[in-house]
C-alpha cells in the first residue's frame, strides 16, 4: 500500500545554508489494512512523512509509492484522485471557520455529489462516532481543542477512506477520549482501511500493541514489524 525507498527530505532554511534535514534515508513498507504508529520526539519528521504521502511535499531524494503508484510521476488529476481515497487528520485541524460542524464534515460528500439524504445520514453517523452529534450546529470557534480534533476525525472518516492518515489526532484529548478515538480507528482498520497514526506519545502506541516505526532526527531507529 505504502512504500518509502531511501527517502530524504531537506527543507530550505533561513537559518542554515544547507537546510533542515527532516527525513534521512527512510525506507519502510506498509501493507494494505495494516495499523501503524509513527512515533518520535518533536521535530523527528513525523508530519513531514505524512505530508509526503499526500504529496503536499516532495522528497529531496528517494521514491514513494502509494497503491503501487510513484507519487513523483503523478499528474495533478491523479493527485486529486489519490487524495480522495485518503482521509487525513492534520495536526492543525484545518476546519473551515465559517461553516458549522455538520457542514465541515458534510463538505467532502457534497463535493462528490452525494444525495441529500445520504449526506445527512453519513455525516451524522460520523459525528455520532466521535461523540459530537449534539454539536452539529456549532461553529469551530465555539469548540474546545479536543472537540475540534474530533470534528477533523469525523471529516476524515466520512469519506470511508482506503488510507487514513492521522497527525497527533489525540494531542488535545484526555486519556479516555484518546482511547476511544484509537478504538474507533481500530474498527475502521478492521473494515480494511490502512491506518497510519503519527504521535509523540509512545505510551499510546505501546498500549495499542500495533506496529511502531520510530523516528529520531529523521531516521528510522526502530520498526517493530513489517518487511523493510
Ligand atoms: N516547511 C518547513 N520548512 C522548513 N523546515 C521545516 C518545515 N516543516 C518542518 N520543518 C523542520 O523539519 C523537521 C521535522 O519537522 P516535522 O514537522 O516533520 O516534525 P514532527 O515529528 O512532526 O514534530 P512535532 O512532534 O513537533 O509535530 C523539524 O526540524 C522542522 O523544524
Ligand atoms: Mg508534527
CSV table of C-alpha atoms and ligand atoms in Angstrom, one decimal:
chain,number,residue,atom,x,y,z
A,1,UNK,CA,0.0,0.0,0.0
A,2,UNK,CA,2.8,2.4,1.0
A,3,UNK,CA,6.4,2.2,0.1
A,4,UNK,CA,9.2,4.6,1.1
A,5,UNK,CA,12.5,3.8,-0.5
A,6,UNK,CA,15.6,5.7,0.7
A,7,UNK,CA,13.5,8.9,1.2
A,8,UNK,CA,15.2,12.0,2.3
A,9,UNK,CA,13.7,15.4,2.8
A,10,UNK,CA,15.6,18.6,3.2
A,11,UNK,CA,13.7,21.9,3.7
A,12,UNK,CA,15.3,25.2,2.7
A,13,UNK,CA,16.1,27.2,5.7
A,14,UNK,CA,16.7,30.8,6.5
A,15,UNK,CA,19.0,29.9,9.4
A,16,UNK,CA,21.3,27.4,7.8
A,17,UNK,CA,22.6,27.3,4.2
A,18,UNK,CA,22.4,23.5,4.0
A,19,UNK,CA,18.8,23.5,5.1
A,20,UNK,CA,16.9,21.3,7.6
A,21,UNK,CA,17.1,17.6,7.1
A,22,UNK,CA,13.6,16.4,8.2
A,23,UNK,CA,14.0,12.8,6.9
A,24,UNK,CA,17.2,11.0,6.2
A,25,UNK,CA,17.2,7.8,4.2
A,26,UNK,CA,13.9,6.4,5.3
A,27,UNK,CA,12.8,3.0,4.0
A,28,UNK,CA,9.8,1.0,5.0
A,29,UNK,CA,6.7,-0.7,3.6
A,30,UNK,CA,3.2,-0.7,4.9
A,31,UNK,CA,0.8,-3.4,3.7
A,32,UNK,CA,-2.9,-2.9,2.9
A,33,UNK,CA,-5.1,-2.9,6.1
A,34,UNK,CA,-2.1,-2.5,8.4
A,35,UNK,CA,-2.3,-0.3,11.5
A,36,UNK,CA,1.0,1.5,12.1
A,37,UNK,CA,2.1,4.1,14.5
A,38,UNK,CA,4.9,6.5,13.6
A,39,UNK,CA,6.4,7.8,16.8
A,40,UNK,CA,9.3,10.1,17.7
A,41,UNK,CA,10.0,13.3,19.6
A,42,UNK,CA,9.0,16.8,18.3
A,43,UNK,CA,11.0,17.6,15.1
A,44,UNK,CA,11.7,13.9,14.3
A,45,UNK,CA,9.9,14.1,11.0
A,46,UNK,CA,6.5,12.6,11.6
A,47,UNK,CA,4.4,15.3,10.0
A,48,UNK,CA,6.9,15.5,7.1
A,49,UNK,CA,6.4,11.8,6.4
A,50,UNK,CA,2.6,12.3,6.3
A,51,UNK,CA,2.8,15.4,4.1
A,52,UNK,CA,4.9,13.5,1.6
A,53,UNK,CA,2.3,10.8,1.5
A,54,UNK,CA,-0.4,13.2,0.3
A,55,UNK,CA,2.1,14.9,-1.9
A,56,UNK,CA,1.9,18.2,-0.1
A,57,UNK,CA,5.7,17.9,-0.2
A,58,UNK,CA,8.0,16.1,-2.5
A,59,UNK,CA,11.1,14.2,-1.4
A,60,UNK,CA,14.6,15.6,-2.0
A,61,UNK,CA,15.7,12.0,-2.6
A,62,UNK,CA,14.2,8.6,-2.9
A,63,UNK,CA,10.9,7.2,-4.1
A,64,UNK,CA,7.4,7.0,-2.5
A,65,UNK,CA,4.7,4.7,-3.9
A,66,UNK,CA,1.1,4.6,-2.7
A,67,UNK,CA,-1.1,1.9,-4.1
A,68,UNK,CA,1.8,1.0,-6.5
A,69,UNK,CA,2.0,4.5,-8.0
A,70,UNK,CA,5.1,6.5,-7.8
A,71,UNK,CA,4.0,9.9,-6.3
A,72,UNK,CA,6.6,11.9,-8.2
A,73,UNK,CA,5.1,10.7,-11.6
A,74,UNK,CA,1.5,11.7,-10.8
A,75,UNK,CA,-0.1,14.5,-12.7
A,76,UNK,CA,-2.4,16.9,-11.0
A,77,UNK,CA,-5.5,15.0,-11.8
A,78,UNK,CA,-4.2,11.7,-10.4
A,79,UNK,CA,-3.1,13.5,-7.3
A,80,UNK,CA,-6.6,14.8,-6.8
A,81,UNK,CA,-7.9,11.3,-7.3
A,82,UNK,CA,-5.4,9.8,-4.9
A,83,UNK,CA,-6.3,12.4,-2.2
A,84,UNK,CA,-9.9,11.4,-2.5
A,85,UNK,CA,-9.0,7.9,-1.3
A,86,UNK,CA,-7.1,9.2,1.7
A,87,UNK,CA,-8.6,10.6,4.9
A,88,UNK,CA,-6.2,13.0,6.5
A,89,UNK,CA,-6.4,14.4,10.0
A,90,UNK,CA,-3.8,17.2,10.1
A,91,UNK,CA,-2.1,18.3,13.3
A,92,UNK,CA,-3.6,21.8,12.9
A,93,UNK,CA,-7.1,20.6,12.2
A,94,UNK,CA,-7.8,22.9,9.3
A,95,UNK,CA,-11.5,23.3,9.8
A,96,UNK,CA,-13.4,25.9,7.9
A,97,UNK,CA,-14.2,28.6,10.5
A,98,UNK,CA,-17.3,29.9,8.7
A,99,UNK,CA,-19.0,26.5,8.5
A,100,UNK,CA,-20.8,24.6,11.2
A,101,UNK,CA,-19.5,21.3,12.5
A,102,UNK,CA,-22.1,19.5,10.3
A,103,UNK,CA,-21.1,21.4,7.2
A,104,UNK,CA,-17.3,20.9,7.8
A,105,UNK,CA,-17.9,17.1,7.8
A,106,UNK,CA,-20.6,17.1,5.0
A,107,UNK,CA,-18.5,19.1,2.6
A,108,UNK,CA,-16.5,16.2,1.1
A,109,UNK,CA,-19.7,14.3,0.4
A,110,UNK,CA,-21.3,17.3,-1.2
A,111,UNK,CA,-18.3,17.9,-3.4
A,112,UNK,CA,-18.7,14.3,-4.6
A,113,UNK,CA,-22.3,15.0,-5.4
A,114,UNK,CA,-23.9,12.6,-2.8
A,115,UNK,CA,-27.6,12.8,-2.4
A,116,UNK,CA,-29.0,15.0,0.3
A,117,UNK,CA,-30.3,12.2,2.5
A,118,UNK,CA,-27.1,10.3,2.1
A,119,UNK,CA,-25.1,13.3,3.1
A,120,UNK,CA,-27.2,13.8,6.2
A,121,UNK,CA,-27.1,10.1,7.2
A,122,UNK,CA,-23.4,9.6,6.7
A,123,UNK,CA,-22.4,12.9,8.3
A,124,UNK,CA,-24.5,12.3,11.4
A,125,UNK,CA,-23.1,8.7,11.6
A,126,UNK,CA,-19.5,10.1,11.6
A,127,UNK,CA,-20.4,12.8,14.2
A,128,UNK,CA,-22.0,10.2,16.4
A,129,UNK,CA,-18.9,8.0,16.2
A,130,UNK,CA,-16.8,10.8,17.6
A,131,UNK,CA,-19.4,11.9,20.1
A,132,UNK,CA,-20.1,15.2,18.6
A,133,UNK,CA,-23.6,14.9,17.2
A,134,UNK,CA,-25.0,17.3,19.8
A,135,UNK,CA,-22.7,20.0,18.5
A,136,UNK,CA,-23.5,19.6,14.8
A,137,UNK,CA,-24.8,23.2,14.6
A,138,UNK,CA,-21.8,24.8,16.4
A,139,UNK,CA,-19.1,26.8,14.7
A,140,UNK,CA,-15.4,25.7,15.2
A,141,UNK,CA,-14.6,28.8,17.3
A,142,UNK,CA,-17.2,27.7,19.9
A,143,UNK,CA,-15.5,24.3,20.3
A,144,UNK,CA,-12.7,23.2,22.6
A,145,UNK,CA,-9.4,22.0,21.1
A,146,UNK,CA,-10.4,18.4,21.7
A,147,UNK,CA,-13.8,18.9,20.1
A,148,UNK,CA,-12.2,20.4,17.0
A,149,UNK,CA,-9.9,17.5,16.7
A,150,UNK,CA,-12.9,15.2,16.8
A,151,UNK,CA,-14.6,17.1,14.0
A,152,UNK,CA,-11.4,16.7,11.9
A,153,UNK,CA,-11.5,13.0,12.7
A,154,UNK,CA,-15.2,12.7,11.6
A,155,UNK,CA,-14.4,14.6,8.4
A,156,UNK,CA,-11.7,12.1,7.6
A,157,UNK,CA,-13.9,9.1,8.4
A,158,UNK,CA,-16.9,10.2,6.5
A,159,UNK,CA,-15.2,9.6,3.2
A,160,UNK,CA,-14.6,5.9,4.1
A,161,UNK,CA,-11.0,6.2,3.1
A,162,UNK,CA,-8.8,3.4,1.8
A,163,UNK,CA,-6.0,5.0,3.8
A,164,UNK,CA,-6.4,7.0,7.0
A,165,UNK,CA,-3.5,9.3,8.0
A,166,UNK,CA,-3.7,11.0,11.4
A,167,UNK,CA,-1.2,13.5,12.7
A,168,UNK,CA,-1.3,13.7,16.5
A,169,UNK,CA,-5.0,13.0,16.4
A,170,UNK,CA,-5.2,12.8,20.2
A,171,UNK,CA,-2.9,15.7,21.1
A,172,UNK,CA,-5.7,17.8,22.7
A,173,UNK,CA,-7.7,14.9,24.2
A,174,UNK,CA,-7.7,13.4,27.7
A,175,UNK,CA,-6.6,9.7,28.0
A,176,UNK,CA,-10.2,8.4,27.9
A,177,UNK,CA,-11.2,10.3,24.8
A,178,UNK,CA,-7.8,9.4,23.2
A,179,UNK,CA,-8.5,5.7,24.0
A,180,UNK,CA,-12.0,6.0,22.4
A,181,UNK,CA,-10.6,7.5,19.2
A,182,UNK,CA,-8.0,4.8,19.0
A,183,UNK,CA,-10.7,2.1,19.4
A,184,UNK,CA,-12.6,3.9,16.6
A,185,UNK,CA,-9.5,3.8,14.3
A,186,UNK,CA,-9.2,0.1,15.1
A,187,UNK,CA,-12.8,-0.5,14.0
A,188,UNK,CA,-12.1,1.4,10.8
A,189,UNK,CA,-9.0,-0.7,10.3
A,190,UNK,CA,-10.8,-3.9,10.8
A,191,UNK,CA,-13.0,-3.0,7.9
A,192,UNK,CA,-10.0,-2.8,5.7
A,193,UNK,CA,-8.7,0.8,5.9
A,194,UNK,CA,-4.9,1.1,6.3
A,195,UNK,CA,-4.3,3.4,9.3
A,196,UNK,CA,-1.1,5.4,9.9
A,197,UNK,CA,-1.0,7.5,13.2
A,198,UNK,CA,1.8,9.9,13.9
A,199,UNK,CA,2.2,10.7,17.6
A,200,UNK,CA,4.9,11.7,20.1
A,201,UNK,CA,3.1,9.7,22.7
A,202,UNK,CA,4.9,6.4,22.7
A,203,UNK,CA,2.7,5.1,25.5
A,204,UNK,CA,-0.4,5.4,23.4
A,205,UNK,CA,1.3,3.4,20.6
A,206,UNK,CA,2.5,0.8,23.1
A,207,UNK,CA,-1.0,0.4,24.7
A,208,UNK,CA,-2.4,-0.3,21.2
A,209,UNK,CA,0.1,-3.1,20.5
A,210,UNK,CA,0.4,-2.2,16.9
A,211,UNK,CA,3.4,-2.0,14.7
A,212,UNK,CA,5.5,1.1,15.5
A,213,UNK,CA,8.0,2.9,13.3
A,214,UNK,CA,10.2,5.0,15.5
A,215,UNK,CA,11.8,8.2,14.1
A,216,UNK,CA,14.7,10.1,15.6
A,217,UNK,CA,16.1,13.2,13.9
A,218,UNK,CA,14.7,12.0,10.6
A,219,UNK,CA,15.9,8.4,10.7
A,220,UNK,CA,14.1,5.2,11.4
A,221,UNK,CA,15.7,3.9,14.5
A,222,UNK,CA,13.2,1.1,15.2
A,223,UNK,CA,10.5,-0.7,13.3
A,224,UNK,CA,8.6,-3.3,15.4
A,225,UNK,CA,7.2,-5.1,12.4
A,226,UNK,CA,6.8,-5.3,8.7
A,227,UNK,CA,9.3,-6.3,6.0
A,228,UNK,CA,11.8,-3.5,5.3
B,1,LIG,N1,8.0,23.8,5.9
B,1,LIG,C1,9.2,23.7,6.6
B,1,LIG,N2,10.3,24.4,6.3
B,1,LIG,C2,11.4,24.3,7.0
B,1,LIG,N3,11.6,23.4,7.9
B,1,LIG,C3,10.6,22.6,8.3
B,1,LIG,C4,9.3,22.7,7.6
B,1,LIG,N4,8.5,21.7,8.1
B,1,LIG,C5,9.2,21.1,9.1
B,1,LIG,N5,10.5,21.6,9.1
B,1,LIG,C6,11.5,21.1,10.0
B,1,LIG,O1,11.7,19.7,9.8
B,1,LIG,C7,11.9,18.9,11.0
B,1,LIG,C8,10.8,17.9,11.1
B,1,LIG,O2,9.6,18.5,11.3
B,1,LIG,P1,8.2,17.7,11.4
B,1,LIG,O3,7.1,18.7,11.5
B,1,LIG,O4,8.1,16.7,10.4
B,1,LIG,O5,8.4,17.0,12.8
B,1,LIG,P2,7.4,16.3,13.8
B,1,LIG,O6,8.0,15.0,14.1
B,1,LIG,O7,6.0,16.2,13.1
B,1,LIG,O8,7.3,17.2,15.1
B,1,LIG,P3,6.1,17.5,16.1
B,1,LIG,O9,6.0,16.3,17.0
B,1,LIG,O10,6.6,18.7,16.8
B,1,LIG,O11,4.9,17.7,15.3
B,1,LIG,C9,11.9,20.0,12.1
B,1,LIG,O12,13.3,20.3,12.4
B,1,LIG,C10,11.2,21.1,11.5
B,1,LIG,O13,11.6,22.3,12.1
B,2,LIG,MG1,4.2,17.0,13.6
